[in-house]
XYZ file of C-alpha atoms in Angstrom:
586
model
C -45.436 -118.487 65.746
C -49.189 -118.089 66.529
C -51.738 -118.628 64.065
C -55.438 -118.229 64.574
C -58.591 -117.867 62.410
C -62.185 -117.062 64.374
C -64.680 -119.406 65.758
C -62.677 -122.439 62.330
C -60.204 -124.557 64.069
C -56.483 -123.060 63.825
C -54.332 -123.848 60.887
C -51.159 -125.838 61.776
C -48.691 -122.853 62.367
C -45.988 -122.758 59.186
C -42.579 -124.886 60.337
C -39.771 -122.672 61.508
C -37.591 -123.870 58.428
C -37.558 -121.025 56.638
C -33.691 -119.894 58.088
C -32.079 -116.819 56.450
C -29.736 -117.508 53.779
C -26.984 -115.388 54.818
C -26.175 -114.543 59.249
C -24.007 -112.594 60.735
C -21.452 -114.344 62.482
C -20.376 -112.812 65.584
C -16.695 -111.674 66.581
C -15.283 -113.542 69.431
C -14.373 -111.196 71.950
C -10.493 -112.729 72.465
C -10.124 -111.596 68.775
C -7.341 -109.973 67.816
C -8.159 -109.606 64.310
C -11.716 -107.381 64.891
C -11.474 -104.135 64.832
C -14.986 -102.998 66.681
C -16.773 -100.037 64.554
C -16.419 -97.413 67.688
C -12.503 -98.125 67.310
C -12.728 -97.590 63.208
C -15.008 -94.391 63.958
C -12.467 -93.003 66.432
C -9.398 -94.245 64.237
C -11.069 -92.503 61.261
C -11.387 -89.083 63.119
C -7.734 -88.984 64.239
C -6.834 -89.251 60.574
C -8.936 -87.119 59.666
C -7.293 -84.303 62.164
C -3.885 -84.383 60.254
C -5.242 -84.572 56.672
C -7.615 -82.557 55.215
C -10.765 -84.177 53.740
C -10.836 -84.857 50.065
C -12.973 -83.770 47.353
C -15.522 -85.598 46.831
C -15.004 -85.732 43.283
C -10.915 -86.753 44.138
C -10.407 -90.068 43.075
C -10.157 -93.033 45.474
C -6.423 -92.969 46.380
C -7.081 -89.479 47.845
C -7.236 -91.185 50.915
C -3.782 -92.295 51.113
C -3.531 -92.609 55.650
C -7.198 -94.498 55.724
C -5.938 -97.920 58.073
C -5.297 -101.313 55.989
C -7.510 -103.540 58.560
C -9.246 -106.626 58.513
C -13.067 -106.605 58.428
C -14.736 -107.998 61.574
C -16.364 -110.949 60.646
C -19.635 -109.643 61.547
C -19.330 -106.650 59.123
C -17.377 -108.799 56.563
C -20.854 -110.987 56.583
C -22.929 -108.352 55.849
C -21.051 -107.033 53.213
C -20.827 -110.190 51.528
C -24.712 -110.749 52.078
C -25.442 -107.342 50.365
C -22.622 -108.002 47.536
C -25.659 -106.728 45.153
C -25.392 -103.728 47.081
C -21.771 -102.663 47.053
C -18.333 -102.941 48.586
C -17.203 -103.450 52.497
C -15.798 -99.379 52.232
C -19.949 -98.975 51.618
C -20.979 -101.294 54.022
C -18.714 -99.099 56.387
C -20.437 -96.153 55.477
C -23.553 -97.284 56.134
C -22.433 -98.545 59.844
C -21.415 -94.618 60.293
C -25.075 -93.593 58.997
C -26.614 -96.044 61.714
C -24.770 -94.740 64.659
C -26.848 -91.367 63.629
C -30.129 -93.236 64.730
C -30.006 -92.074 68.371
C -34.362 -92.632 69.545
C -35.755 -95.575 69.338
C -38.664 -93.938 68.104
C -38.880 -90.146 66.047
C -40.963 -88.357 68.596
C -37.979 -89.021 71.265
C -36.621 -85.831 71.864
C -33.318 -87.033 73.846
C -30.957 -87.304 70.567
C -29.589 -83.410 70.768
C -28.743 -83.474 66.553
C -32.315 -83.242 65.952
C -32.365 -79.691 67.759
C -33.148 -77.256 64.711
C -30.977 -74.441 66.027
C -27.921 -76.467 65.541
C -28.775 -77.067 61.779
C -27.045 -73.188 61.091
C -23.658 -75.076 62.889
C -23.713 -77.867 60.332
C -23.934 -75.819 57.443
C -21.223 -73.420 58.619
C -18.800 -76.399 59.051
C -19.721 -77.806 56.052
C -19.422 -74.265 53.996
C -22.809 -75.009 52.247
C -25.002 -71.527 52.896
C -23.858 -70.356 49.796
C -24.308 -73.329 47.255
C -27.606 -73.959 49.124
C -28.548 -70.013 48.105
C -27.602 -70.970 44.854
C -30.224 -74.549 43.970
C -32.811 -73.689 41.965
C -35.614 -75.620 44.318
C -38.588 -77.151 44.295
C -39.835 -77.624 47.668
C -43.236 -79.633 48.292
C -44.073 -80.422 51.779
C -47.730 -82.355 53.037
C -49.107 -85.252 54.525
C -49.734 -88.021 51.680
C -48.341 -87.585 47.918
C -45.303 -85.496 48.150
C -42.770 -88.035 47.355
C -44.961 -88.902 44.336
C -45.397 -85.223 43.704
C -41.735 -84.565 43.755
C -41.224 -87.387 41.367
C -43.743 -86.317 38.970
C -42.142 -82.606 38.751
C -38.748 -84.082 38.685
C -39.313 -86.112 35.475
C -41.011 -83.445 33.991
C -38.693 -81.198 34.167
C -36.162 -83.804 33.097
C -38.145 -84.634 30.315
C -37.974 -80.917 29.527
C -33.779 -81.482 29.434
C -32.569 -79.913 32.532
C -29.953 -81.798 34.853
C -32.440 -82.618 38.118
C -31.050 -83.522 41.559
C -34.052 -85.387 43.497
C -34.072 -85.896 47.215
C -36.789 -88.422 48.812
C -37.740 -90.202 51.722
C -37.612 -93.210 53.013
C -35.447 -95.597 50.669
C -36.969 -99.474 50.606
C -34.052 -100.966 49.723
C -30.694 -99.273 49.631
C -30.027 -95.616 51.064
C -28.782 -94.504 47.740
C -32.500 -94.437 46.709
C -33.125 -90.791 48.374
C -30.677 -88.792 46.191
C -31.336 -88.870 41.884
C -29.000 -87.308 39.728
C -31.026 -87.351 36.395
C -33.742 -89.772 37.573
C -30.878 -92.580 38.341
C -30.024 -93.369 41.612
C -26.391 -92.009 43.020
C -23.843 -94.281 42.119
C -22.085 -95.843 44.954
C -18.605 -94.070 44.294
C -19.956 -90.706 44.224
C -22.383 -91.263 47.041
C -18.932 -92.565 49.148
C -17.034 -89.975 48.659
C -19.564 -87.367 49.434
C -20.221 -89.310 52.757
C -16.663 -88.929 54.099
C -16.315 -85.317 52.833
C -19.320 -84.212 54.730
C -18.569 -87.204 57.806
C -14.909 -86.135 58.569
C -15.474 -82.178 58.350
C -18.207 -82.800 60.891
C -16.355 -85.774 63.398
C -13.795 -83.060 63.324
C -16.031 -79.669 64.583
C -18.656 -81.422 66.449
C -18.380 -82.790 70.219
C -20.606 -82.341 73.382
C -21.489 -78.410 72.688
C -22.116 -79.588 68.984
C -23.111 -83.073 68.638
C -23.208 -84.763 65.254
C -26.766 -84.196 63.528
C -29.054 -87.478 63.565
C -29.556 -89.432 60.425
C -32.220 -87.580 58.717
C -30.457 -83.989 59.661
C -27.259 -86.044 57.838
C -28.900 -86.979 54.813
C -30.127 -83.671 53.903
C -27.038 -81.974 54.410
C -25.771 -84.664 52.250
C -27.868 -84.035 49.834
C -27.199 -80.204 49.618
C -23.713 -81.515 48.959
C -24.256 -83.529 46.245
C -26.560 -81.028 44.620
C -24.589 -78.089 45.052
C -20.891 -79.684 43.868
C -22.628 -81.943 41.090
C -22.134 -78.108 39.418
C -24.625 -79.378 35.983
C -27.817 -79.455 38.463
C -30.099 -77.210 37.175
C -33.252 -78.005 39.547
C -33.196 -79.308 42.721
C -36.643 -81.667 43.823
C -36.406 -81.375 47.649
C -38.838 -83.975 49.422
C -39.867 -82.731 53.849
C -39.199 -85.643 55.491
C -41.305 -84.856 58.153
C -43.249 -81.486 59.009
C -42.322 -78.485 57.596
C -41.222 -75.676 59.978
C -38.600 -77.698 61.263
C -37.836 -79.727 58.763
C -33.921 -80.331 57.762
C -34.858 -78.911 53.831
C -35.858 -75.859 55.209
C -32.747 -74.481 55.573
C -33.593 -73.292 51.968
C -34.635 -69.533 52.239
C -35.461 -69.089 48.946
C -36.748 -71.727 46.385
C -38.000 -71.359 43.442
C -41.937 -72.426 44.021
C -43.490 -74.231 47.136
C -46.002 -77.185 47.230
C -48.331 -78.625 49.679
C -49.450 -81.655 48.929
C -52.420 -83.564 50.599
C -52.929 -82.943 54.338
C -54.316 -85.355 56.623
C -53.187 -86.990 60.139
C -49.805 -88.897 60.437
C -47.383 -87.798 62.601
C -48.980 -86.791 65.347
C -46.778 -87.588 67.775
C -44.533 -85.128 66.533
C -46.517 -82.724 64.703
C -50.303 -82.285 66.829
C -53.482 -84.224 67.216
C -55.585 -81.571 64.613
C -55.364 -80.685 61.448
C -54.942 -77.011 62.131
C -51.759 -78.184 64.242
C -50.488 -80.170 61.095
C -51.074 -77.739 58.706
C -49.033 -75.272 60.513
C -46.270 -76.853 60.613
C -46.534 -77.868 57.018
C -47.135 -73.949 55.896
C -43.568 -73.544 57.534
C -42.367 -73.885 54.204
C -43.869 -71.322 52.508
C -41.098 -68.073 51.793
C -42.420 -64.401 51.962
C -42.165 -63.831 47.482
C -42.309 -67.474 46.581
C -44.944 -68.552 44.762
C -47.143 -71.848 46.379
C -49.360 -74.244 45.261
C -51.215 -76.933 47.035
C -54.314 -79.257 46.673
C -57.821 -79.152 47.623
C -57.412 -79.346 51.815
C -60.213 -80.187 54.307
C -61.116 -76.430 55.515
C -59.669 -75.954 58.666
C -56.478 -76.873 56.554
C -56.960 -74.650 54.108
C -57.618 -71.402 56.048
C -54.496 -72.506 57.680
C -52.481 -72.227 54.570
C -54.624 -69.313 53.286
C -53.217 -67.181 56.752
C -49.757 -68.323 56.517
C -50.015 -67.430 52.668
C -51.163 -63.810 53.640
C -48.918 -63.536 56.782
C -46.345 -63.649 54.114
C -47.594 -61.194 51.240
C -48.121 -64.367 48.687
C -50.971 -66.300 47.414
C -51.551 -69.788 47.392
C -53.344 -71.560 44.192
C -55.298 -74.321 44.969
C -54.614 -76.852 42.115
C -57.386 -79.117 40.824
C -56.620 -82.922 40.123
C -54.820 -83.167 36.646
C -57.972 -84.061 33.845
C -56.644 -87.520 32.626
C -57.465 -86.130 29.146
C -54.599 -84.036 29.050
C -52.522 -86.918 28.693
C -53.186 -87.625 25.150
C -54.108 -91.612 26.086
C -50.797 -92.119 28.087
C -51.207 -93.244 31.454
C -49.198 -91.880 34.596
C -45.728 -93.375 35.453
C -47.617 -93.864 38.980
C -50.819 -96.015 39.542
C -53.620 -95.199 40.953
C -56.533 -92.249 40.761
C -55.283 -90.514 43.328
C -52.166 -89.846 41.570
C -54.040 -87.418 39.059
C -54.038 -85.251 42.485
C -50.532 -85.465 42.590
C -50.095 -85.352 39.185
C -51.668 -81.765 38.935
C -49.933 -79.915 41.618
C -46.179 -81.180 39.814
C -47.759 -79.742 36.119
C -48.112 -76.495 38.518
C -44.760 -76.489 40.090
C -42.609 -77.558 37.125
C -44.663 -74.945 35.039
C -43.917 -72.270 37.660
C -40.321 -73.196 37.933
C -40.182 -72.988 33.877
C -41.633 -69.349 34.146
C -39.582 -68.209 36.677
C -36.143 -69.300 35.553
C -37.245 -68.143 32.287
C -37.723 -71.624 30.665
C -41.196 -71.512 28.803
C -39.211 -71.065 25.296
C -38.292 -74.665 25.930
C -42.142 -76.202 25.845
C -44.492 -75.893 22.961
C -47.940 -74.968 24.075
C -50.820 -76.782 22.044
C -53.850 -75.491 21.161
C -55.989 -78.553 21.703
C -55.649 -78.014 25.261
C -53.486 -80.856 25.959
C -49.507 -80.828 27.921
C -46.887 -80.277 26.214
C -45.084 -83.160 25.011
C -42.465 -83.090 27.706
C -44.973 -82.959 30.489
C -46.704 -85.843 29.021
C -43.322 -87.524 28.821
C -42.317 -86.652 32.394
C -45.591 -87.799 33.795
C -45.902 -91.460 31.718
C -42.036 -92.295 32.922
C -42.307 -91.216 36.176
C -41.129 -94.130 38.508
C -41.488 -94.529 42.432
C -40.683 -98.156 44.282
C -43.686 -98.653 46.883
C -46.345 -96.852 45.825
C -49.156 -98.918 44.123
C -46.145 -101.294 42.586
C -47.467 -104.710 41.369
C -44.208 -107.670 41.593
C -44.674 -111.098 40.308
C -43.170 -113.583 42.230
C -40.254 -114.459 39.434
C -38.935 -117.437 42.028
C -42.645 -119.034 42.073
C -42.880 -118.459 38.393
C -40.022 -119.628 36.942
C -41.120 -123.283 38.182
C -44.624 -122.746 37.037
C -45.073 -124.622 33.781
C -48.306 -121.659 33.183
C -46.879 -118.505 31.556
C -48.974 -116.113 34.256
C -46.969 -115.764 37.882
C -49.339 -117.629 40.311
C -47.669 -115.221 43.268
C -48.018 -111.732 42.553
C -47.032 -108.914 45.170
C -49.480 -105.622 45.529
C -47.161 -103.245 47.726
C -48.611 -99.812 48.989
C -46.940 -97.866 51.872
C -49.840 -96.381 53.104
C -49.488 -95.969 56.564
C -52.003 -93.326 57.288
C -56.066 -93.030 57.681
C -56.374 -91.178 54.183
C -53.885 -93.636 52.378
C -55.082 -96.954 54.023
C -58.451 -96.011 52.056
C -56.758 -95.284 49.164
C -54.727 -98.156 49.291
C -57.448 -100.189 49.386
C -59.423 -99.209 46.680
C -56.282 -99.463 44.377
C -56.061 -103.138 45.165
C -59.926 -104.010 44.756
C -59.670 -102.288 41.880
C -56.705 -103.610 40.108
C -57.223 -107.275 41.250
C -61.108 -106.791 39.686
C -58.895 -105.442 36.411
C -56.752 -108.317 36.596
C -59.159 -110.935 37.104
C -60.758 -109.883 33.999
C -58.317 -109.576 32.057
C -55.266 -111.499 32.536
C -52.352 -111.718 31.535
C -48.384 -112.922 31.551
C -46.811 -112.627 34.856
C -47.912 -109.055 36.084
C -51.977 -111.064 36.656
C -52.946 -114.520 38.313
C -53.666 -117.466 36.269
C -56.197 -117.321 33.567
C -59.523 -119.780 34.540
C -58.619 -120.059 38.294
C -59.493 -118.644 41.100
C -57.831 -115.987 43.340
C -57.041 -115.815 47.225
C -56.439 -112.337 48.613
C -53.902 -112.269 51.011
C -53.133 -109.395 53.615
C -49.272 -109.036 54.784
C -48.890 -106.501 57.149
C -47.061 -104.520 59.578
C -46.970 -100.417 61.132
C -44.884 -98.691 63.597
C -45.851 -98.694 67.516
C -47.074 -94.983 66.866
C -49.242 -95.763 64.583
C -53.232 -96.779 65.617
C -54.207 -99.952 64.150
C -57.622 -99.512 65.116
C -58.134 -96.438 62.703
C -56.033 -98.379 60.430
C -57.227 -101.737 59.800
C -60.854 -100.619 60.077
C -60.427 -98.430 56.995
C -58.488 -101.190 55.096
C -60.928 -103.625 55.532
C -64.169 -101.608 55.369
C -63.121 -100.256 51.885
C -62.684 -103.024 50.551
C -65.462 -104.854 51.879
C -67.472 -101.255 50.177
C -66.035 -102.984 46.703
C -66.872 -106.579 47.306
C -63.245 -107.786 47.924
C -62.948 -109.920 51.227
C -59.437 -111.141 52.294
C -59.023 -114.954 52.399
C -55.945 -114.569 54.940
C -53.831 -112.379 56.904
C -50.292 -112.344 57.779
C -48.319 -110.222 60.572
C -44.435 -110.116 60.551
C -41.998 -107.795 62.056
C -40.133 -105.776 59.804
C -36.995 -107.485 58.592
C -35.198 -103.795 58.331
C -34.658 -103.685 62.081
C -31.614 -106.051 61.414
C -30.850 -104.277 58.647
C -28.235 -101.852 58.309
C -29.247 -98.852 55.725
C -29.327 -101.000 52.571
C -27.351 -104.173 53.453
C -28.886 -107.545 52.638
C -27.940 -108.654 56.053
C -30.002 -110.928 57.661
C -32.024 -110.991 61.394
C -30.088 -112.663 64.305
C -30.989 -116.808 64.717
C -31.956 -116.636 68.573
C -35.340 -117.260 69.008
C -35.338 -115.492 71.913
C -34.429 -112.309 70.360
C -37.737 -111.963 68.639
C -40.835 -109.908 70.279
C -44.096 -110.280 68.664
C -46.077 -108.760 71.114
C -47.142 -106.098 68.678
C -47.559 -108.172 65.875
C -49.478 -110.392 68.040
C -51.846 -107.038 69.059
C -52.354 -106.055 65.060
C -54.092 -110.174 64.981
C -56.151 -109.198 68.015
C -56.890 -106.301 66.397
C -58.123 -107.990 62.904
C -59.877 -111.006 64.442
C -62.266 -108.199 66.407
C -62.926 -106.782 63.407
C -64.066 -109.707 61.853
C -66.011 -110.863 64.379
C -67.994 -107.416 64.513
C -68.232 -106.714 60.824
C -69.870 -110.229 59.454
C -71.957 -109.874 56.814
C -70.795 -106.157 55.908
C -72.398 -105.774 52.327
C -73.017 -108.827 52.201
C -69.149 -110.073 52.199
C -66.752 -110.556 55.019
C -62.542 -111.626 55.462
C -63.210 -114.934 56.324
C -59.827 -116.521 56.778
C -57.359 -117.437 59.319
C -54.689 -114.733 60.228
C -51.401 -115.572 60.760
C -48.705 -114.402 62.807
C -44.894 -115.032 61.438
C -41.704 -114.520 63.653
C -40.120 -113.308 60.374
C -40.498 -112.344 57.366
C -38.481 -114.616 55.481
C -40.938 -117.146 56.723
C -43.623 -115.705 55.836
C -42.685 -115.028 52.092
C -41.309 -118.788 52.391
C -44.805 -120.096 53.270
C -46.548 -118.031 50.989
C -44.235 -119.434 48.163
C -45.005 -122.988 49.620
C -48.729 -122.094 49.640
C -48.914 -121.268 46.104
C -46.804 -123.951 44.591
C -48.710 -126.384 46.549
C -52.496 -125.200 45.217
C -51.821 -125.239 41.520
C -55.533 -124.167 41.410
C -55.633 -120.659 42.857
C -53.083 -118.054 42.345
C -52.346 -115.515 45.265
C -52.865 -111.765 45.275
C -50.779 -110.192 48.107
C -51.774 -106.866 49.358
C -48.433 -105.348 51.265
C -48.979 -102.450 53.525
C -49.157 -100.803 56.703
C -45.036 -99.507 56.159
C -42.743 -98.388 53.826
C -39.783 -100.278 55.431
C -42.333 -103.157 55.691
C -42.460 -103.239 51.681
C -38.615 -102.240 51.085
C -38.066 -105.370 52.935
C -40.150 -107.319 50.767
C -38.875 -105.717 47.845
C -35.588 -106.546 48.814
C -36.617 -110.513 49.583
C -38.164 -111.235 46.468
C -36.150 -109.274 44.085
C -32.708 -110.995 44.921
């Protein structure tokens, strides 16, 4: 661990004692009893040639010739670290799902199941063109807001009492997070069954001419599964995952109404260094006779859109942000004034879905110019994890004799230009809000002071020196100056897809060359931005080998300093806060 802090002598680096709770104990090789997860792969798809896959819906004993075996201890671990999560059958299933990550990084072009051609193979072995021409979807595409977006129209249409199937992306905590029946996450039986279904028919008909389709590719043929068999789905809330043109969803030739939320640069490694670039590949949703919507785009965006739109014989309505007094006084499910953005274009596309499935008997129009009740509904119960989400420390404040939580979590997954700024003027804001008015738990401690706190982490493709330079001048634009900052690697990358496994105990394992680069990064900032309206981040920065040890210190810190309460910003990743989530939550 490295810690530094500017011209101020170094703060005494945190002790190495935070050790994970739970580790993965590894399977001696002489073992007779460990069955490696290559052997269970290849033992599951000779089974599966001499009996047909079951329903999904069949119940558990429809799997009558699936091996009695002892767990290898490694696996057995993990499954009993992530007992919140589910049983070792799930903990299985989610080894299977991580032998689909083939590149170590997304613009890696060597795994052949991300080859778009092949996606027409996968849904004629898994018999799904037809249910997939039968969804009623909502398709919303962009660069920031269209998981939020998607949300919003799912819960109002919901709210409106139709059966809603919602896919997203990424999950923070537990895969399971990425497909909504009814707003709830799928339950781990269903989600199971649906895995092997779709798992077996493919280990059976794929091989070197037809390789199994990587993770994402999976998961959204998964999700057309469980959408199109779940036979009470009315509406199905489809999420890109990355792109547009190319994207797994858009295997969906006809949906109901098209979105485009927010364009700005991310992705470029994949998608182009220019806006026009990004925006085409984003218009590749758009369907020649389906209505689309998006947001007010920089220009070159828009006249992007506006050509695909025409190419195609339809118009595209630009949709203004959603006028908070529409609401009636209820806020959004969703923080943040940005969200009114997002907000608007889902009133659009649930309102267009209504129309065109013939719906609008179900909503009552008022005359006061206000939503109908169910929008307003929809839109104040709307609920997505990572995205301007304030956690109190329960751990820290269950041994605080105060009734406010003197550790209190900010998460943001902004990991973009656009939504770094956003980001940060959510957090000035809503620590200003809190200071001023606090409260139990959700606020620091009334009548003390405050120490902002910076925990972050990005991917290797990202730029941290468009990044960090918009986080910190924004803030420093609303008179908020960081007292400390704190660089981990992600826990996730020990992670399998939802298990509460923990990272390997060799020291020697761990690389922080990058995280050590984001510090360089930061401490150059501050050296060259002193005095920037008049305030500055002053404080050491930090660099953890984990980050159990950092949420460890940062629990030490505030226990220690009864006198000032901690405000955490979390950003930079989504997997960076789903790994938080999943530390302070259990």
């Amino acid at each position: 661990m490295r810690a530094s802090g500017g011209a101020s002598p170094r703060p005494a680096p945190p002790k190495r004692s935070a050790t994970p709770t739970t580790t993965k104990l590894p399977v001696p090789a002489s073992s007779s009893l460990a069955m490696p997860a290559p052997r269970l792969a290849h033992l599951r798809r000779l089974l599966s040639l001499h009996s047909p896959p079951p329903h999904p819906l069949a119940p558990s004993p429809a799997r009558p010739l699936r091996p009695s075996f002892i767990l290898p201890r490694a696996m057995a671990g993990a499954a009993q670290a992530g007992a919140a999560t589910g049983s070792a059958e799930y903990e299985e299933v989610l080894g299977c799902l991580a032998s689909l990550i083939k590149q170590k990084v997304r613009a890696d072009t060597g795994n052949r199941g991300n080859q778009w051609e092949l996606m027409a193979k996968y849904l004629q072995i898994l018999e799904l063109e037809e249910p997939i021409a039968r969804l009623k979807v909502v398709h919303v595409a962009g660069t920031k807001g269209k998981g939020s977006t998607c949300t919003f129209a799912e819960s109002i249409l919901r709210s409106c009492g139709f059966r809603t199937g919602l896919f997203t992306s990424p999950h923070l905590i537990d895969v399971r997070e990425r497909f909504r029946l009814d707003g709830l996450d799928i339950s781990e039986e269903k989600f199971i069954r649906y895995f092997w279904w779709c798992w077996n028919k493919l280990k059976v008909k794929t091989g070197d001419d037809i390789p199994m389709p990587a993770y994402f590719r999976f998961l959204a043929l998964l999700a057309f599964k469980i959408f199109s068999d779940e036979q009470q789905v009315d509406v199905a809330v489809l999420e890109v995952g990355l792109g547009g043109k190319y994207d797994a969803t858009n295997v969906v030739k006809a949906p109901v109404v098209c979105g485009i939320s927010s364009l700005g640069y991310d992705h470029m490694e994949i998608l182009g260094n220019s806006l026009v670039e990004i925006a085409g590949e984003k218009a590749g949703i758009l369907k020649k006779g389906v209505p689309a919507y998006t947001v007010p785009q920089p220009e070159v965006a828009m006249s992007v859109l506006k050509q695909r739109a025409s190419e195609l014989g339809v118009s595209i309505r630009i949709v203004p942000p959603l006028d908070p007094r529409q609401l009636e006084d209820q806020p959004l499910g969703l923080h943040g004034e940005h969200q009114y953005m997002n907000a608007g274009l889902a009133v659009a596309l649930a309102n267009t879905w209504l129309e065109r499935q013939g719906h609008l008997d179900r909503i009552h129009v008022k005359d006061h110019g206000t939503l109908p009740d169910q929008f307003i509904k929809g839109l104040s119960i709307a609920c997505l994890q990572g995205r301007a989400q304030i956690v109190p420390d329960l751990q820290v404040s269950s041994e605080c004799k105060d009734t406010s939580c003197p550790l209190v979590f900010y998460l943001d997954g902004a990991h973009s230009p656009e939504s770094m700024e956003i980001c940060a003027k959510w957090f000035s804001h809503v620590t200003k809000k809190d200071a001023a008015q606090p409260g139990p738990l959700e606020q620091p401690r009334s009548g003390i002071n405050s120490k902002k706190i910076l925990l972050f982490n990005c991917m290797s493709v990202r730029d941290p020196q468009i990044l960090l330079p918009r986080l910190l001048d924004t803030c420093a634009q609303k008179g908020l100056c960081f007292d400390q900052a704190l660089f981990v690697p992600n826990q996730s990358q020990y992670n399998k897809l939802g298990s509460h496994a923990s990272p390997p105990p060799g020291r020697e394992q761990i690389d922080l060359s990058w995280q050590l680069s984001l510090q360089t990064v930061w401490e150059d900032l501050l050296r060259g931005k002193k005095g920037l309206n008049g305030t500055s981040s002053s404080g050491a920065s930090l660099v953890f080998e984990s980050l159990p040890s950092a949420i460890k210190w940062l629990r030490e810190t505030s226990q220690q300093n009864q006198s000032t309460s901690c405000q955490v910003l979390v950003t930079g990743s989504l997997h960076l806060v789903g790994d938080v989530l999943r530390l302070i939550k259990t």
